[in-house]
Amino acid sequence: MKFTVADLLDQVPAEGSLDKAKLEKILRLTNRSEKQTLDLALHGLDRLGILNVDHEGGVSRGDSDDLVEARLRCSSKGFCFAIRDDGGDDIYIRDHQLNHAWNGDRVLVRLTREGGRRRSPEGGVQCILERSTTSLLASVEQQDDRLIAVPLDDRLLASIELSSDDASHADSEKGPSVAEVVLDRYPVAQFPARGHVARSLPLDGGHEVDRELMLTKANLHQRPAPPRASLKAPSAKKRVNLIEQPALLLRGWTADDAPCLPAIHVTPHNGGTRLWIHAPALAERLTPGNNLDQWLMNQSESVCLGDQWLPLLSSPLIKASSFNVGEEQDAVSLRLDLGSDGDWRDWEFCLSRIKPIAEVGGKALQALDGRKPKSRAIPAALKSFKDQIGQLETVVFCARTLHQAERVEGRIELDLQPPQINRLADLNSISPDGDGQRWTTPLNPACAHSLLSIFIRQAHRVWEDHRRSLGLPAIVLDAAQPEESALNDVAKAAIALEVPLELDEDGAPSACELATALSGLDSSRVLSLQLRQALPESSYSLACETSVESSADLDISSLSTKPEASEDDPGTSGELVATTAVTNAIDRLTPQAPWCCPTLHQADLINQHVLCQLLNEGKDRPTVRQKEKAQLGHRGAASTVDWPLFTPSQEQKLLEVLRERTVQRLNARRRQVHDLKRDVVAMAKARSAEPMIDQVQAGIISGVQSYGFFVEIPPSMVEGLVHVSSLNDDWYEYRSRQNRLVGRRSRRVYQLGDPVDVKVLKVDVLRNQIDLEVVPSETPAEAEALPVAVSEE
């Protein structure tokens, strides 16, 4: 089918009606069967009350206010929840109310039961807006007279019928393999899903086949070719000539096809620093709504597979916009003047033309970091940057200043470096924009992306402040506040490991307080892993309204990480407890409007389009008779502008680019790419564990559950499970408050953060499951006796 129900609903206006013939033209339905499919869809939506179809062919919105749009999330145990787009409570969907919807599908849900204090609301799926699964990995099995495909993803609670032509794929004589199954028909009424095997993929085919397995699992293995489209030339009228500026390219990726990143220039300025960030000019080269723009929207993200990239951009776009040393190139730039404490003094957005003079990688930064102060000797890795050593030192100084300012604000910092596995290549490096997560990694002056990520975060926050003051729309990246119960669990685990953590009277620490308390401890990594799981993932949202309060107006120098003693509790320690001002500050500063990495994310490209339209077409004076013009890219421009910035037609074009449906697609692809990266890393870990089978390894307990405990084996950070059934020397009780398993007779303790020797028993590379067993020491030391009256949870 050429369209989904979501595509259809997108075209129907909120008010008024749309002629069916026009709808067919918009959806590009030409032959008779496609038009009949549309008629069936309209008839079904009309019966559900989602749409109204009159006798003359007019289509309008129905009265369906009681339906909630959501994304379905299922577990392997059969529990399904509808995750609402409006941020409301998750809706529990019983299996008989799924109506053949699968995990990841976008659905319309009708509430059947209101939620209570300890009970989620319940509902039923009324309509499937968009399927998320078009093909999948499965094992082919012969069951009696039926040939079926059993999905390897156990969150898909269904099986797919195959024809007898696919029986050869069930033959196991060729070695272990899985099949890619393409869906020909989704389940409907009493009829099951049907499909066919597209190909078989061996499980021992090497690195290339492993990569193809993960791409197929994520349904990203078939990327359509980009359409042919002519690119626009960026406007030269309002561009600032900065080709004499010695801009630098900080590169941490090694793959030849890695995306282009922003260029920077930093120089001392009025007791602080002046930072220039130059992003590739992409938005000016595209025509919103054309075929190329739609193709980019479907791609949405650049995907790193380790030593290979799936780029967001087409080859002509990459060639036209990339920064190269010694070559002039158009850019979209931000000048940010910073004080000695990292506070924002002034800024200016502009269109520019730059000429980078050098590319700085990890070797040069490592040599700079290891160079003694005031040393006249120049390391070999820095000789080619001899004239730019002063600027590199200023770059590091500026990054340190901004990093300290972020810590004062209360930004969450977790020391969770990626596993160092050679086959992961570029995935070993941190993302230059931090993947937009709520937490960041500690500053590493010897890492190009660690430095660049700080500058990019500042640039995104500045644009968020600027566009809010002018009332411009944007796609904002933000994360929900973590649940207090999840943070309390992390705090209890920390206290059980004797971390000197101070809690307030409610016993509810903030995520920033926990991150600060865990920094530098021996158990920092395992507790930081727990804290990361407690932090909600970031997601995009549409911001169209202005904000009364500006984040840049916050005086971060007045904030302190040590609260004053209160009259009620004069002895309160302030070492690990952040003030309310700090917590509120980070809550306000978390949202970002990303724009400087349009080679990585479609959201950045859309926000850059808004920025370029402001600089190119924004009305800088109320009438042509007025000589004085407002500097629309400067800080404080909103205080001088009291007229519409765009004509009605320009504003309408802008709003067509930023739609709620666009945000939903961006979030769906963001989750898809995030899952793919996680699976690629997990498979690399599993492959690195295969040579360890039947070997004894030293590890650290990274998680404890009632069914066993997880052990992480450095340096590859392979994580496997010691199931409680393998602990046959005693009966072990689970103490959730202390994150430990305790033997009833021996009082032996397996606790979070404890070192333990394990043997690798089995590795399932496809499901990323590693089975371990404990290797008892020669002279096992019994743990100290614990109080018997500890309640079991």
CSV table of N, CA and C in Angstrom, one decimal, residues 557-679:
chain,number,residue,atom,x,y,z
A,557,SER,N,26.7,32.4,37.9
A,557,SER,CA,27.8,32.6,38.8
A,557,SER,C,27.2,32.8,40.3
A,558,SER,N,25.9,33.0,40.4
A,558,SER,CA,25.3,33.2,41.7
A,558,SER,C,24.9,31.9,42.3
A,559,LEU,N,25.0,30.8,41.5
A,559,LEU,CA,24.6,29.5,42.0
A,559,LEU,C,25.7,28.8,42.7
A,560,SER,N,25.4,28.0,43.7
A,560,SER,CA,26.4,27.3,44.5
A,560,SER,C,25.9,25.8,44.7
A,561,THR,N,26.9,24.9,44.7
A,561,THR,CA,26.6,23.5,44.9
A,561,THR,C,26.5,23.2,46.4
A,562,LYS,N,26.7,24.3,47.3
A,562,LYS,CA,26.7,24.1,48.7
A,562,LYS,C,25.6,24.9,49.3
A,563,PRO,N,24.5,24.4,49.8
A,563,PRO,CA,23.4,25.2,50.3
A,563,PRO,C,23.7,25.7,51.7
A,564,GLU,N,23.1,26.8,52.0
A,564,GLU,CA,23.3,27.4,53.4
A,564,GLU,C,22.5,26.5,54.4
A,565,ALA,N,23.0,26.5,55.6
A,565,ALA,CA,22.3,25.7,56.6
A,565,ALA,C,21.0,26.4,57.0
A,566,SER,N,20.0,25.7,57.1
A,566,SER,CA,18.7,26.3,57.4
A,566,SER,C,18.5,26.4,58.9
A,567,GLU,N,17.5,27.2,59.3
A,567,GLU,CA,17.2,27.3,60.7
A,567,GLU,C,16.7,26.0,61.3
A,568,ASP,N,15.9,25.3,60.5
A,568,ASP,CA,15.3,24.0,61.0
A,568,ASP,C,16.4,22.9,61.2
A,569,ASP,N,17.4,23.0,60.3
A,569,ASP,CA,18.4,22.0,60.3
A,569,ASP,C,19.8,22.6,60.1
A,570,PRO,N,20.3,23.3,61.2
A,570,PRO,CA,21.6,24.0,61.0
A,570,PRO,C,22.8,23.2,60.7
A,571,GLY,N,22.7,21.9,61.0
A,571,GLY,CA,23.8,21.0,60.7
A,571,GLY,C,23.8,20.3,59.4
A,572,THR,N,22.9,20.7,58.5
A,572,THR,CA,22.8,20.1,57.2
A,572,THR,C,24.2,20.2,56.4
A,573,SER,N,24.6,19.1,55.9
A,573,SER,CA,25.9,19.1,55.1
A,573,SER,C,25.5,19.5,53.7
A,574,GLY,N,26.4,20.3,53.1
A,574,GLY,CA,26.1,20.8,51.7
A,574,GLY,C,27.0,20.2,50.7
A,575,GLU,N,27.8,19.2,51.1
A,575,GLU,CA,28.8,18.7,50.2
A,575,GLU,C,28.2,17.9,49.0
A,576,LEU,N,27.1,17.2,49.2
A,576,LEU,CA,26.5,16.4,48.2
A,576,LEU,C,25.1,16.7,47.9
A,577,VAL,N,24.6,17.9,48.4
A,577,VAL,CA,23.2,18.2,48.2
A,577,VAL,C,23.2,19.6,47.4
A,578,ALA,N,22.5,19.6,46.3
A,578,ALA,CA,22.5,20.8,45.5
A,578,ALA,C,21.4,21.7,46.0
A,579,THR,N,21.5,23.0,45.7
A,579,THR,CA,20.5,23.9,46.1
A,579,THR,C,19.3,23.8,45.2
A,580,THR,N,18.1,24.3,45.7
A,580,THR,CA,16.9,24.3,44.8
A,580,THR,C,17.2,25.2,43.6
A,581,ALA,N,18.0,26.2,43.8
A,581,ALA,CA,18.3,27.1,42.6
A,581,ALA,C,19.0,26.3,41.5
A,582,VAL,N,19.9,25.5,41.9
A,582,VAL,CA,20.7,24.7,40.9
A,582,VAL,C,19.8,23.8,40.2
A,583,THR,N,19.0,23.0,41.0
A,583,THR,CA,18.1,22.0,40.4
A,583,THR,C,17.1,22.7,39.4
A,584,ASN,N,16.5,23.9,39.8
A,584,ASN,CA,15.6,24.6,38.9
A,584,ASN,C,16.3,25.1,37.7
A,585,ALA,N,17.6,25.5,37.9
A,585,ALA,CA,18.4,26.0,36.8
A,585,ALA,C,18.5,24.9,35.7
A,586,ILE,N,19.0,23.8,36.1
A,586,ILE,CA,19.2,22.7,35.1
A,586,ILE,C,17.9,22.3,34.4
A,587,ASP,N,16.8,22.4,35.2
A,587,ASP,CA,15.5,22.0,34.6
A,587,ASP,C,15.1,23.0,33.5
A,588,ARG,N,15.5,24.3,33.6
A,588,ARG,CA,15.2,25.3,32.6
A,588,ARG,C,16.2,25.2,31.5
A,589,LEU,N,17.4,24.8,31.7
A,589,LEU,CA,18.5,24.8,30.7
A,589,LEU,C,18.6,23.5,29.9
A,590,THR,N,17.9,22.5,30.3
A,590,THR,CA,18.0,21.2,29.6
A,590,THR,C,17.5,21.3,28.2
A,591,PRO,N,16.3,21.9,27.8
A,591,PRO,CA,15.9,21.9,26.4
A,591,PRO,C,16.9,22.6,25.5
A,592,GLN,N,17.0,22.0,24.3
A,592,GLN,CA,17.9,22.5,23.3
A,592,GLN,C,17.2,22.6,21.9
A,593,ALA,N,17.5,23.5,21.1
A,593,ALA,CA,17.0,23.6,19.7
A,593,ALA,C,18.2,23.3,18.8
A,594,PRO,N,18.5,22.1,18.5
A,594,PRO,CA,19.7,21.7,17.8
A,594,PRO,C,19.7,22.2,16.4
A,595,TRP,N,20.9,22.8,15.9
A,595,TRP,CA,20.9,23.3,14.5
A,595,TRP,C,22.3,23.1,13.9
A,596,CYS,N,23.4,22.9,14.7
A,596,CYS,CA,24.7,22.9,14.1
A,596,CYS,C,25.2,21.6,13.5
A,597,CYS,N,24.4,20.5,13.6
A,597,CYS,CA,24.9,19.2,13.1
A,597,CYS,C,23.9,18.7,12.0
A,598,PRO,N,23.6,19.5,11.0
A,598,PRO,CA,22.6,19.0,10.0
A,598,PRO,C,23.1,17.8,9.2
A,599,THR,N,24.4,17.5,9.2
A,599,THR,CA,24.9,16.3,8.6
A,599,THR,C,24.5,15.0,9.4
A,600,LEU,N,24.2,15.2,10.6
A,600,LEU,CA,23.8,14.0,11.5
A,600,LEU,C,22.4,13.8,11.7
A,601,HIS,N,21.6,14.9,11.8
A,601,HIS,CA,20.2,14.8,12.2
A,601,HIS,C,19.3,15.7,11.4
A,602,GLN,N,18.2,15.2,10.9
A,602,GLN,CA,17.2,16.0,10.2
A,602,GLN,C,16.7,17.1,11.0
A,603,ALA,N,16.5,16.9,12.3
A,603,ALA,CA,16.0,18.0,13.2
A,603,ALA,C,16.9,19.2,13.2
A,604,ASP,N,18.2,19.0,13.1
A,604,ASP,CA,19.2,20.1,13.0
A,604,ASP,C,19.0,20.9,11.7
A,605,LEU,N,18.7,20.1,10.7
A,605,LEU,CA,18.5,20.7,9.3
A,605,LEU,C,17.3,21.6,9.3
A,606,ILE,N,16.2,21.1,10.0
A,606,ILE,CA,15.0,21.8,10.0
A,606,ILE,C,15.2,23.1,10.8
A,607,ASN,N,15.8,23.0,12.0
A,607,ASN,CA,16.0,24.2,12.8
A,607,ASN,C,17.0,25.2,12.0
A,608,GLN,N,17.9,24.7,11.3
A,608,GLN,CA,18.8,25.6,10.5
A,608,GLN,C,18.0,26.3,9.4
A,609,HIS,N,17.0,25.6,8.9
A,609,HIS,CA,16.1,26.3,7.9
A,609,HIS,C,15.4,27.5,8.5
A,610,VAL,N,14.9,27.3,9.8
A,610,VAL,CA,14.3,28.4,10.4
A,610,VAL,C,15.3,29.6,10.7
A,611,LEU,N,16.5,29.2,11.1
A,611,LEU,CA,17.5,30.2,11.3
A,611,LEU,C,17.9,31.0,10.0
A,612,CYS,N,18.1,30.2,9.0
A,612,CYS,CA,18.4,30.8,7.7
A,612,CYS,C,17.3,31.7,7.1
A,613,GLN,N,16.1,31.3,7.3
A,613,GLN,CA,14.9,32.1,6.9
A,613,GLN,C,14.9,33.4,7.7
A,614,LEU,N,15.2,33.4,9.0
A,614,LEU,CA,15.3,34.6,9.7
A,614,LEU,C,16.4,35.5,9.2
A,615,LEU,N,17.6,35.0,8.9
A,615,LEU,CA,18.7,35.8,8.5
A,615,LEU,C,18.5,36.3,7.0
A,616,ASN,N,17.8,35.5,6.2
A,616,ASN,CA,17.7,35.9,4.8
A,616,ASN,C,16.4,36.7,4.5
A,617,GLU,N,15.3,36.3,5.1
A,617,GLU,CA,14.0,36.8,4.7
A,617,GLU,C,13.3,37.6,5.9
A,618,GLY,N,13.9,37.5,7.1
A,618,GLY,CA,13.3,38.2,8.2
A,618,GLY,C,13.2,39.7,8.0
A,619,LYS,N,12.1,40.3,8.4
A,619,LYS,CA,11.8,41.7,8.2
A,619,LYS,C,12.6,42.5,9.3
A,620,ASP,N,13.6,43.3,8.9
A,620,ASP,CA,14.4,43.9,9.9
A,620,ASP,C,14.0,45.4,10.2
A,621,ARG,N,12.9,45.8,9.6
A,621,ARG,CA,12.4,47.1,9.9
A,621,ARG,C,10.9,47.1,9.6
A,622,PRO,N,10.1,48.0,10.3
A,622,PRO,CA,8.6,47.9,10.0
A,622,PRO,C,8.2,48.4,8.6
A,623,THR,N,8.9,49.4,8.1
A,623,THR,CA,8.6,49.9,6.8
A,623,THR,C,9.9,50.2,6.1
A,624,VAL,N,9.8,50.3,4.8
A,624,VAL,CA,11.0,50.7,4.0
A,624,VAL,C,11.4,52.1,4.2
A,625,ARG,N,10.6,52.9,4.7
A,625,ARG,CA,10.9,54.3,5.0
A,625,ARG,C,11.9,54.5,6.2
A,626,GLN,N,11.8,53.5,7.1
A,626,GLN,CA,12.7,53.6,8.3
A,626,GLN,C,14.1,53.2,7.9
A,627,LYS,N,15.0,54.0,8.2
A,627,LYS,CA,16.4,53.7,7.8
A,627,LYS,C,17.1,52.7,8.7
A,628,GLU,N,16.8,52.9,10.0
A,628,GLU,CA,17.5,52.0,11.0
A,628,GLU,C,16.9,50.6,10.9
A,629,LYS,N,17.8,49.7,10.9
A,629,LYS,CA,17.5,48.3,10.8
A,629,LYS,C,17.8,47.5,12.0
A,630,ALA,N,17.0,46.5,12.4
A,630,ALA,CA,17.2,45.7,13.5
A,630,ALA,C,18.2,44.6,13.1
A,631,GLN,N,19.1,44.3,14.0
A,631,GLN,CA,20.1,43.2,13.8
A,631,GLN,C,19.4,41.9,14.3
A,632,LEU,N,18.7,41.2,13.4
A,632,LEU,CA,17.9,40.0,13.8
A,632,LEU,C,18.7,38.9,14.4
A,633,GLY,N,20.0,38.8,14.0
A,633,GLY,CA,20.8,37.7,14.5
A,633,GLY,C,21.5,38.0,15.8
A,634,HIS,N,21.4,39.3,16.3
A,634,HIS,CA,22.1,39.7,17.5
A,634,HIS,C,21.3,39.4,18.8
A,635,ARG,N,22.0,39.3,19.9
A,635,ARG,CA,21.3,39.1,21.2
A,635,ARG,C,20.6,40.4,21.5
A,636,GLY,N,19.4,40.3,22.0
A,636,GLY,CA,18.5,41.4,22.3
A,636,GLY,C,17.7,41.9,21.2
A,637,ALA,N,17.7,41.2,20.0
A,637,ALA,CA,17.0,41.7,18.9
A,637,ALA,C,15.5,41.8,19.2
A,638,ALA,N,15.0,41.0,20.0
A,638,ALA,CA,13.6,41.0,20.3
A,638,ALA,C,13.1,42.2,21.0
A,639,SER,N,14.0,42.9,21.7
A,639,SER,CA,13.6,44.2,22.4
A,639,SER,C,13.4,45.3,21.4
A,640,THR,N,13.9,45.2,20.2
A,640,THR,CA,13.7,46.3,19.2
A,640,THR,C,12.7,46.0,18.1
A,641,VAL,N,12.2,44.7,18.2
A,641,VAL,CA,11.3,44.3,17.1
A,641,VAL,C,9.9,44.3,17.7
A,642,ASP,N,9.0,45.1,17.1
A,642,ASP,CA,7.5,45.0,17.5
A,642,ASP,C,6.7,44.9,16.2
A,643,TRP,N,7.1,44.2,15.2
A,643,TRP,CA,6.4,44.0,14.0
A,643,TRP,C,6.6,42.6,13.6
A,644,PRO,N,5.7,42.0,12.7
A,644,PRO,CA,5.8,40.7,12.2
A,644,PRO,C,7.1,40.5,11.5
A,645,LEU,N,7.8,39.4,11.8
A,645,LEU,CA,9.1,39.1,11.1
A,645,LEU,C,8.9,38.6,9.7
A,646,PHE,N,7.8,37.9,9.4
A,646,PHE,CA,7.6,37.3,8.1
A,646,PHE,C,6.2,37.7,7.6
A,647,THR,N,6.1,37.6,6.3
A,647,THR,CA,4.7,37.8,5.7
A,647,THR,C,3.9,36.6,6.0
A,648,PRO,N,2.6,36.7,5.8
A,648,PRO,CA,1.7,35.5,6.1
A,648,PRO,C,2.1,34.3,5.2
A,649,SER,N,2.5,34.5,4.0
A,649,SER,CA,2.9,33.4,3.1
A,649,SER,C,4.2,32.7,3.6
A,650,GLN,N,5.2,33.6,4.0
A,650,GLN,CA,6.4,33.0,4.5
A,650,GLN,C,6.2,32.3,5.8
A,651,GLU,N,5.4,32.8,6.7
A,651,GLU,CA,5.1,32.1,7.9
A,651,GLU,C,4.4,30.8,7.7
A,652,GLN,N,3.5,30.7,6.7
A,652,GLN,CA,2.8,29.5,6.4
A,652,GLN,C,3.8,28.4,5.9
A,653,LYS,N,4.7,28.8,5.1
A,653,LYS,CA,5.7,27.9,4.6
A,653,LYS,C,6.6,27.4,5.7
A,654,LEU,N,6.9,28.3,6.7
A,654,LEU,CA,7.7,27.9,7.8
A,654,LEU,C,6.9,26.8,8.7
A,655,LEU,N,5.7,27.1,8.9
A,655,LEU,CA,4.9,26.1,9.7
A,655,LEU,C,4.7,24.8,9.0
A,656,GLU,N,4.7,24.8,7.7
A,656,GLU,CA,4.5,23.5,6.9
A,656,GLU,C,5.8,22.6,7.1
A,657,VAL,N,6.9,23.3,7.4
A,657,VAL,CA,8.1,22.5,7.7
A,657,VAL,C,8.1,21.9,9.1
A,658,LEU,N,7.5,22.6,10.0
A,658,LEU,CA,7.5,22.2,11.4
A,658,LEU,C,6.0,21.7,11.7
A,659,ARG,N,5.8,20.4,11.7
A,659,ARG,CA,4.5,19.8,11.9
A,659,ARG,C,4.7,18.7,13.0
A,660,GLU,N,3.6,18.5,13.7
A,660,GLU,CA,3.6,17.5,14.7
A,660,GLU,C,3.9,16.1,14.1
A,661,ARG,N,3.4,15.8,12.9
A,661,ARG,CA,3.7,14.6,12.2
A,661,ARG,C,5.2,14.4,12.0
A,662,THR,N,5.8,15.5,11.6
A,662,THR,CA,7.3,15.5,11.4
A,662,THR,C,8.0,15.1,12.6
A,663,VAL,N,7.6,15.6,13.8
A,663,VAL,CA,8.2,15.3,15.0
A,663,VAL,C,8.1,13.8,15.4
A,664,GLN,N,6.9,13.3,15.1
A,664,GLN,CA,6.7,11.9,15.4
A,664,GLN,C,7.6,11.0,14.5
A,665,ARG,N,7.8,11.4,13.3
A,665,ARG,CA,8.7,10.6,12.4
A,665,ARG,C,10.1,10.7,12.9
A,666,LEU,N,10.5,11.9,13.3
A,666,LEU,CA,11.9,12.1,13.8
A,666,LEU,C,12.1,11.2,15.0
A,667,ASN,N,11.2,11.2,15.9
A,667,ASN,CA,11.3,10.4,17.2
A,667,ASN,C,11.3,8.9,16.9
A,668,ALA,N,10.5,8.5,15.9
A,668,ALA,CA,10.5,7.1,15.6
A,668,ALA,C,11.8,6.7,15.0
A,669,ARG,N,12.4,7.5,14.1
A,669,ARG,CA,13.7,7.1,13.5
A,669,ARG,C,14.8,7.2,14.5
A,670,ARG,N,14.7,8.2,15.4
A,670,ARG,CA,15.7,8.4,16.5
A,670,ARG,C,15.8,7.1,17.3
A,671,ARG,N,14.6,6.6,17.7
A,671,ARG,CA,14.5,5.4,18.5
A,671,ARG,C,15.1,4.2,17.7
A,672,GLN,N,14.8,4.1,16.5
A,672,GLN,CA,15.2,3.0,15.6
A,672,GLN,C,16.7,3.0,15.5
A,673,VAL,N,17.3,4.2,15.3
A,673,VAL,CA,18.8,4.3,15.2
A,673,VAL,C,19.5,4.0,16.5
A,674,HIS,N,18.8,4.5,17.6
A,674,HIS,CA,19.4,4.2,18.9
A,674,HIS,C,19.4,2.7,19.2
A,675,ASP,N,18.3,2.0,18.9
A,675,ASP,CA,18.3,0.6,19.1
A,675,ASP,C,19.3,-0.1,18.2
A,676,LEU,N,19.5,0.4,17.0
A,676,LEU,CA,20.5,-0.2,16.1
A,676,LEU,C,21.9,-0.1,16.7
A,677,LYS,N,22.3,1.1,17.1
A,677,LYS,CA,23.6,1.3,17.7
A,677,LYS,C,23.8,0.4,18.9
A,678,ARG,N,22.8,0.3,19.8
A,678,ARG,CA,22.9,-0.5,20.9
A,678,ARG,C,23.1,-2.0,20.6
A,679,ASP,N,22.4,-2.4,19.5
A,679,ASP,CA,22.5,-3.8,19.1
A,679,ASP,C,23.9,-4.1,18.4
